[in-house]
mmCIF file of C-alpha atoms in Angstrom:
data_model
loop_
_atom_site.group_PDB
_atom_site.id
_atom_site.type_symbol
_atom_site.label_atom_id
_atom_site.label_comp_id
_atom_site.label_asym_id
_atom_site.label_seq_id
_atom_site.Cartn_x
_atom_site.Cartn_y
_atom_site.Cartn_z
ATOM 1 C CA UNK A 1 0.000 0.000 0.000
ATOM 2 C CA UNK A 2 1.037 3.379 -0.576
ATOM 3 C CA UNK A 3 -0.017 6.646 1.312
ATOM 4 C CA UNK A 4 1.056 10.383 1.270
ATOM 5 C CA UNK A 5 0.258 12.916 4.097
ATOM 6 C CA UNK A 6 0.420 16.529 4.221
ATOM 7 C CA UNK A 7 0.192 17.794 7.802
ATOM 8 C CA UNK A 8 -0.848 21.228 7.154
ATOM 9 C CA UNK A 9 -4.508 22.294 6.105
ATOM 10 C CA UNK A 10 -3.237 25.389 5.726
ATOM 11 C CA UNK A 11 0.233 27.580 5.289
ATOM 12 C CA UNK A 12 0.172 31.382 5.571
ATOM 13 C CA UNK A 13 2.915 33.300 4.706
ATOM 14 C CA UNK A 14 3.689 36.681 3.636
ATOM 15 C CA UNK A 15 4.628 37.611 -0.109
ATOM 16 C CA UNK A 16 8.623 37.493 -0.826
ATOM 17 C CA UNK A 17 9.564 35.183 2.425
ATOM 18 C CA UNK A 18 10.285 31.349 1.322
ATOM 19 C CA UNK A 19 7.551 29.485 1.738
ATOM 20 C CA UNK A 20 7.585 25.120 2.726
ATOM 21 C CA UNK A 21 4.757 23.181 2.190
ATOM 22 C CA UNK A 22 5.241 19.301 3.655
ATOM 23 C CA UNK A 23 5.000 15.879 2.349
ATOM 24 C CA UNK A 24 5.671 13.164 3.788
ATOM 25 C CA UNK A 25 5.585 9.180 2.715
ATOM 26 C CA UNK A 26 4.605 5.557 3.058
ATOM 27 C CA UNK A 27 5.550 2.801 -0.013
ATOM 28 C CA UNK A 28 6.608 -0.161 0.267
ATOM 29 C CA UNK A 29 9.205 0.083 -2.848
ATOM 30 C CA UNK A 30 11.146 3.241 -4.434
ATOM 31 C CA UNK A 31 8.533 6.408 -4.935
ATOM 32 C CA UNK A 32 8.046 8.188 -7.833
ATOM 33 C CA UNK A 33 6.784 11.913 -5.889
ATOM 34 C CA UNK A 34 5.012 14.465 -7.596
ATOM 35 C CA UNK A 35 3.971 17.989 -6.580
ATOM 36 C CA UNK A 36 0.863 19.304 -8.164
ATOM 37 C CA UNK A 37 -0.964 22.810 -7.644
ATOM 38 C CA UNK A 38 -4.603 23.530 -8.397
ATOM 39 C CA UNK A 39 -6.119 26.732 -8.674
ATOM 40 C CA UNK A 40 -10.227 27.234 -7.885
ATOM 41 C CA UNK A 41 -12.358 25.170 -10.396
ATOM 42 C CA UNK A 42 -9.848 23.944 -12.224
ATOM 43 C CA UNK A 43 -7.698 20.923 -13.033
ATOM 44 C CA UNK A 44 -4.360 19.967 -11.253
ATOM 45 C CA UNK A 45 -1.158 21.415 -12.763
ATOM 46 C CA UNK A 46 1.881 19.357 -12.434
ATOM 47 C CA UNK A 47 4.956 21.174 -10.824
ATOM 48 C CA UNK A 48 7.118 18.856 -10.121
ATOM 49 C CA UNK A 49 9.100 14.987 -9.663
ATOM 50 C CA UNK A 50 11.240 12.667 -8.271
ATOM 51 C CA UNK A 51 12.009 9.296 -9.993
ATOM 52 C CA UNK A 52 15.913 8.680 -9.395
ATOM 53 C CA UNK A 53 19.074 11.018 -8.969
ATOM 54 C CA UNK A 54 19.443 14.263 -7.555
ATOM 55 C CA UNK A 55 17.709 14.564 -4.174
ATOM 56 C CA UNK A 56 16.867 18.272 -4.858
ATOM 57 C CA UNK A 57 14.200 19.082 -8.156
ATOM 58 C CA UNK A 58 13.629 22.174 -10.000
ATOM 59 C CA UNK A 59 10.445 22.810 -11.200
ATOM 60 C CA UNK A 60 7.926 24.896 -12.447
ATOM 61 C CA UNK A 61 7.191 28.766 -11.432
ATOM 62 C CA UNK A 62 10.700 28.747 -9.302
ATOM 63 C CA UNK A 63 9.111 25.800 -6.918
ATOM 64 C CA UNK A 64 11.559 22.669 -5.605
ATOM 65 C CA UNK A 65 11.379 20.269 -3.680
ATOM 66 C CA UNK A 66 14.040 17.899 -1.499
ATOM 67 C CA UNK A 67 13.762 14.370 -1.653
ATOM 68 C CA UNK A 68 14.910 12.602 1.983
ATOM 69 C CA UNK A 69 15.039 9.243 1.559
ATOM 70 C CA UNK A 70 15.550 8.314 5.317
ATOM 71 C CA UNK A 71 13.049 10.954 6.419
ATOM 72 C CA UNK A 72 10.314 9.736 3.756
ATOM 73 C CA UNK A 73 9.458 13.457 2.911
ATOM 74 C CA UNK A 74 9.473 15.341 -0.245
ATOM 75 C CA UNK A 75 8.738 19.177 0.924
ATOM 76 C CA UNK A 76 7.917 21.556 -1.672
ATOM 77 C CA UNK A 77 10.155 24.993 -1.119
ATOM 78 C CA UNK A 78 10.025 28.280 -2.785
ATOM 79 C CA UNK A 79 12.378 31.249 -1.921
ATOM 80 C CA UNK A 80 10.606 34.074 -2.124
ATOM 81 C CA UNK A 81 6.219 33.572 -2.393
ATOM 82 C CA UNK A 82 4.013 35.975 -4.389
ATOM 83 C CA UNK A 83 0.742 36.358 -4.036
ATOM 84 C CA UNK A 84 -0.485 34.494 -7.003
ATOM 85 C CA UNK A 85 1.036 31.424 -5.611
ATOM 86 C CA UNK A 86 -1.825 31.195 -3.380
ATOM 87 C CA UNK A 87 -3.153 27.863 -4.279
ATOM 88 C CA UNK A 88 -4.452 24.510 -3.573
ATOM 89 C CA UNK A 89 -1.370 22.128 -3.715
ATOM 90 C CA UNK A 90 -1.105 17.848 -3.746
ATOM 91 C CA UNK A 91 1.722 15.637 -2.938
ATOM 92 C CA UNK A 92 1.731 12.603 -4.516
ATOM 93 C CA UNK A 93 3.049 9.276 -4.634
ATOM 94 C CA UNK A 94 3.343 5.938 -6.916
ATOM 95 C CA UNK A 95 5.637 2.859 -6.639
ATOM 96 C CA UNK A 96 8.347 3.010 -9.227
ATOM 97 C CA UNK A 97 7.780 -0.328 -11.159
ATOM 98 C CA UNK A 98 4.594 -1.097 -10.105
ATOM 99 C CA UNK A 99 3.092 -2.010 -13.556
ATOM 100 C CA UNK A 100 -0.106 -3.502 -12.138
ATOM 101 C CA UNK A 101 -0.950 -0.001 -10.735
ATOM 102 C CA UNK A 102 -0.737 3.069 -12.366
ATOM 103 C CA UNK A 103 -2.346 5.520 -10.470
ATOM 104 C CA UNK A 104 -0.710 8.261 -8.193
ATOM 105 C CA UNK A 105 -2.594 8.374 -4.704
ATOM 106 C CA UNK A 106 -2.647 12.274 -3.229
ATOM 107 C CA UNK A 107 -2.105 13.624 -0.203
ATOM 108 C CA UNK A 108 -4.979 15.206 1.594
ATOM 109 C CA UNK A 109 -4.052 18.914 0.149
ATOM 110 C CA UNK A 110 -2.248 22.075 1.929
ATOM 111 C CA UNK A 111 -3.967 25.494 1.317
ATOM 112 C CA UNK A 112 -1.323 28.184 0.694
ATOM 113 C CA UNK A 113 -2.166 31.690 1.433
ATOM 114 C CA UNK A 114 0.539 34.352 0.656
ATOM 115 C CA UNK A 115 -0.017 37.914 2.398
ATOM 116 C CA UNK A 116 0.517 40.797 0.132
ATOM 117 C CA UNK B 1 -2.753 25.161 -21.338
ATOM 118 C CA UNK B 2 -4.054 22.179 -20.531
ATOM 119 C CA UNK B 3 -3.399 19.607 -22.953
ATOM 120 C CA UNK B 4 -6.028 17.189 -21.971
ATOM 121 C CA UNK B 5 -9.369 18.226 -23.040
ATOM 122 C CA UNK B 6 -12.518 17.636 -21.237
ATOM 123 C CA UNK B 7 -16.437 18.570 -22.475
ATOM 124 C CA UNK B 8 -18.847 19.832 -21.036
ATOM 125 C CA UNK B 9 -17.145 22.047 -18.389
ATOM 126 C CA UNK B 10 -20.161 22.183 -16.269
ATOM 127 C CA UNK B 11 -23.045 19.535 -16.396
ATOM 128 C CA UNK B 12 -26.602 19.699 -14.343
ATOM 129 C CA UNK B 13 -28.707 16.451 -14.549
ATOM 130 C CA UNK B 14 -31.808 14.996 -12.959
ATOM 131 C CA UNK B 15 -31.307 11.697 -10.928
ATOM 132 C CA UNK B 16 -33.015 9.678 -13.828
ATOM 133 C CA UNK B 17 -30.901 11.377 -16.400
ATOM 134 C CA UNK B 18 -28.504 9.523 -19.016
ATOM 135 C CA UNK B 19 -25.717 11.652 -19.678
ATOM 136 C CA UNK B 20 -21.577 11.483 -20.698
ATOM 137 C CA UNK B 21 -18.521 13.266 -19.801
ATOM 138 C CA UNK B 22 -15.968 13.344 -22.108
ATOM 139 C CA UNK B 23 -12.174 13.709 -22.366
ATOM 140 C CA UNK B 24 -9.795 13.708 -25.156
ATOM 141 C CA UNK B 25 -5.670 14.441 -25.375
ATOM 142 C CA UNK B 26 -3.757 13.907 -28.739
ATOM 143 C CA UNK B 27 -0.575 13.411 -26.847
ATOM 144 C CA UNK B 28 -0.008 9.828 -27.638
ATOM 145 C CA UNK B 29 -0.790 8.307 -23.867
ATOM 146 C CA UNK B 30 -1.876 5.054 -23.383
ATOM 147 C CA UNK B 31 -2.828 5.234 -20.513
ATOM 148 C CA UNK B 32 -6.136 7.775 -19.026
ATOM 149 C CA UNK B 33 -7.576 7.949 -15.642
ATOM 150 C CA UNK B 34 -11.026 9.217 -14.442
ATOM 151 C CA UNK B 35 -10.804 11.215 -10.736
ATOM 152 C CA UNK B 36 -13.156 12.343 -8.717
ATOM 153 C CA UNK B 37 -12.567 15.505 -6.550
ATOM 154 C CA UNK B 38 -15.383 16.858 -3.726
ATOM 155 C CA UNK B 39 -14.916 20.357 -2.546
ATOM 156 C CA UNK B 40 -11.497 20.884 -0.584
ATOM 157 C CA UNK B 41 -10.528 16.987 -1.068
ATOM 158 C CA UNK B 42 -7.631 15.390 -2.984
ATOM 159 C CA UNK B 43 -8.648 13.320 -6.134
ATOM 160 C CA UNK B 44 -9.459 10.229 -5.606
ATOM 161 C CA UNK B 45 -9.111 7.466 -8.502
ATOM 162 C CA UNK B 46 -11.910 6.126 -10.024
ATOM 163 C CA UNK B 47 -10.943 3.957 -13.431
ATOM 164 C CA UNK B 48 -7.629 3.600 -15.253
ATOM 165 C CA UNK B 49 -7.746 2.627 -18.509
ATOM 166 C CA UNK B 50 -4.173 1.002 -20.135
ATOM 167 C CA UNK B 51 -3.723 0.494 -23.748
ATOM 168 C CA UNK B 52 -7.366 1.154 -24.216
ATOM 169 C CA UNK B 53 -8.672 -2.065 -21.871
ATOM 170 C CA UNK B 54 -10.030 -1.115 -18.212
ATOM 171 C CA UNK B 55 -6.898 -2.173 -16.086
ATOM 172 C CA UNK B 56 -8.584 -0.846 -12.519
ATOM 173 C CA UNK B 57 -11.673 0.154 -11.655
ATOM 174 C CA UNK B 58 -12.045 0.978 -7.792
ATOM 175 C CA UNK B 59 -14.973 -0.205 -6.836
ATOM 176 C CA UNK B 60 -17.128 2.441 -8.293
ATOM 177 C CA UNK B 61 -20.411 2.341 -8.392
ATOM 178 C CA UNK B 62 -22.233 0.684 -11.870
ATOM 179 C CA UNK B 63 -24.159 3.976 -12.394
ATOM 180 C CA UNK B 64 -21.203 5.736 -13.455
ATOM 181 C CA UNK B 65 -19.551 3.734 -16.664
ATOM 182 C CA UNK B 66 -16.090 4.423 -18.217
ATOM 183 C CA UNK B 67 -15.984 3.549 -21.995
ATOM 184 C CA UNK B 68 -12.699 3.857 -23.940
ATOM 185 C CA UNK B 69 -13.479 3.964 -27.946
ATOM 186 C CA UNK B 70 -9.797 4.372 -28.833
ATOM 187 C CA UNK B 71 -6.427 5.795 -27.036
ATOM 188 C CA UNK B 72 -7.101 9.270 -27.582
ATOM 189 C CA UNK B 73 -11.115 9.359 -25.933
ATOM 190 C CA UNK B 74 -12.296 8.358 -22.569
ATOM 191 C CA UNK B 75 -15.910 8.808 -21.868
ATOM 192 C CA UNK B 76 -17.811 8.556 -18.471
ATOM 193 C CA UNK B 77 -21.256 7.742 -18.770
ATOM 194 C CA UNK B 78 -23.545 8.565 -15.995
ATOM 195 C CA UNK B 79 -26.649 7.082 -15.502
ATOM 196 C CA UNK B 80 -29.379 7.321 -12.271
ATOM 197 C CA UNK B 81 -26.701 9.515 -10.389
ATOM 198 C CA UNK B 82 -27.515 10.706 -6.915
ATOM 199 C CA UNK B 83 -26.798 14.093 -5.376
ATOM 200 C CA UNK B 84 -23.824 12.900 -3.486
ATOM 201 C CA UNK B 85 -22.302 12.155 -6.759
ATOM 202 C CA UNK B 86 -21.638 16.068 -7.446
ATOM 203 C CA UNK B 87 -18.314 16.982 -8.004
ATOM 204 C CA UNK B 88 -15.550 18.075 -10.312
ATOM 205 C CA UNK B 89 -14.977 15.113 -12.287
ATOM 206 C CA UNK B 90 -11.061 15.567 -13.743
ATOM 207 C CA UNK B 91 -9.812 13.196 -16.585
ATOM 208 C CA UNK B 92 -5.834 12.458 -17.130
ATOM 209 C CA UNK B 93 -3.071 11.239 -19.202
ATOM 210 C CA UNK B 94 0.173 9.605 -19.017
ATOM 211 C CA UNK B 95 3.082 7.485 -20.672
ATOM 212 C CA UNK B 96 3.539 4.215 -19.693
ATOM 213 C CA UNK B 97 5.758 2.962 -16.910
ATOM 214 C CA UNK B 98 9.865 2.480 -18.840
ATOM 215 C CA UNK B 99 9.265 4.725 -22.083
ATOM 216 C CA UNK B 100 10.787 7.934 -22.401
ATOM 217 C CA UNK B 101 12.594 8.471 -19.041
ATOM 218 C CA UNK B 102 11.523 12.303 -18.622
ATOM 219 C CA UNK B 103 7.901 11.840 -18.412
ATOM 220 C CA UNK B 104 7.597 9.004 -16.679
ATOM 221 C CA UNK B 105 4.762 8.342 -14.315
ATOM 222 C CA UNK B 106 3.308 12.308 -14.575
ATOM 223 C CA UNK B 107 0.043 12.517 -15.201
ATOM 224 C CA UNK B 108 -1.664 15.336 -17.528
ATOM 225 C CA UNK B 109 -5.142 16.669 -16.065
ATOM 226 C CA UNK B 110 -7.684 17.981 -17.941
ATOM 227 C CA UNK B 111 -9.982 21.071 -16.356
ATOM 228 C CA UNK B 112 -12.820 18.808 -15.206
ATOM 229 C CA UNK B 113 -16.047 18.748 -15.495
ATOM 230 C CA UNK B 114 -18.234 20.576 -12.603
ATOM 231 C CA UNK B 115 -21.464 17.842 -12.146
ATOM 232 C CA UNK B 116 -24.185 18.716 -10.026
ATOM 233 C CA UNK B 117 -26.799 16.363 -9.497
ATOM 234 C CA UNK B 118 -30.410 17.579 -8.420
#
């Protein structure tokens, strides 16, 4: 079985300070992680991934996110948040190799509001 | 832009209605997912479709019915819905698991479609 949780309902923090939004993990396998962002009434946008190699990942919009394998979390960081970051965002998980399951399973969502 | 195409965006039916949601991406993915998101929730999976055969279906309901007429469409016919089946139903994409290293394993959402069931 595989599960993802994301502590935090909600984040608040004020535009231009770095922002973290947590992830953490349960596979039973290597994860594939995914970060994904959804705005109001409408579909998820894929930020970012982890499949293999470098524990920290660039993505989109200036987002990344550190993969620790011994913590099983995959935080998503930003330096410096702007106001139209203020979102709706998903961790995610799937087995790497599982080919009898191709799904990702979400966390339960973080709210981010950013403060002008 | 989305690159995963869903129609209609917003849907209203009657509990004895017959009606379909429908989803379409031209990115060559074999494999497309139906989720369904209530307010404030994460997704949650309903059907995967692989290579154009049903591969899991999670126990849904028979009143909702995935159909898969070739690897670019996946419809979602809904028939005899009740109100707690309102939602925002999303559709997605991916390549399969081993091809093409840099995608693998993301999946490509659509915009959803916004049911409401009266």
């Amino acid at each position: 079985a595989q599960s993802v949780a994301q502590p935090e309902d909600q984040v608040n923090v004020a535009e231009g300070n770095p922002l973290t939004v947590k992830c953490t993990y349960s596979v039973s396998g290597n994860p594939y992680l995914f970060w994904y962002v959804q705005y109001p009434n409408r579909g998820l946008q894929f930020l970012l991934k982890y499949i293999t190699g470098d524990n920290l990942v660039k993505g989109s919009y200036g987002f990344e996110a550190e993969f620790n394998k011994s913590q099983t979390s995959f935080h998503l960081k930003k330096p410096s948040a702007l106001v139209s970051d203020s979102a709706l965002y998903f961790c995610a998980v799937r087995v790497a190799m599982d080919t009898g399951r191709r799904a990702l399973t979400f966390g339960s969502g973080t709210r981010l509001q950013v403060q002008p | 832009d989305t690159e995963v195409t869903q129609t209609p965006k917003h849907l209203v039916m009657g509990m004895t209605n017959k009606k379909s949601l429908k989803c379409e991406q031209h990115m060559g993915h074999r494999a497309m997912y139906w989720y369904k998101q209530k307010a404030k929730k994460p997704p949650e999976l309903m059907f995967v479709y692989s290579y154009e055969k049903l591969s899991i279906n999670e126990s849904v309901p028979s009143r909702f019915s995935p159909e898969c007429p070739n690897s670019s469409l996946l419809n979602l016919h809904l028939h005899a819905l009740q109100p707690e089946d309102s939602a925002l139903y999303l559709c997605a994409s991916s390549q399969e698991t081993g091809t093409s290293g840099g995608r693998v394993g993301e999946l490509f959402f659509g915009e959803g479609s916004r049911l409401t069931v009266l």
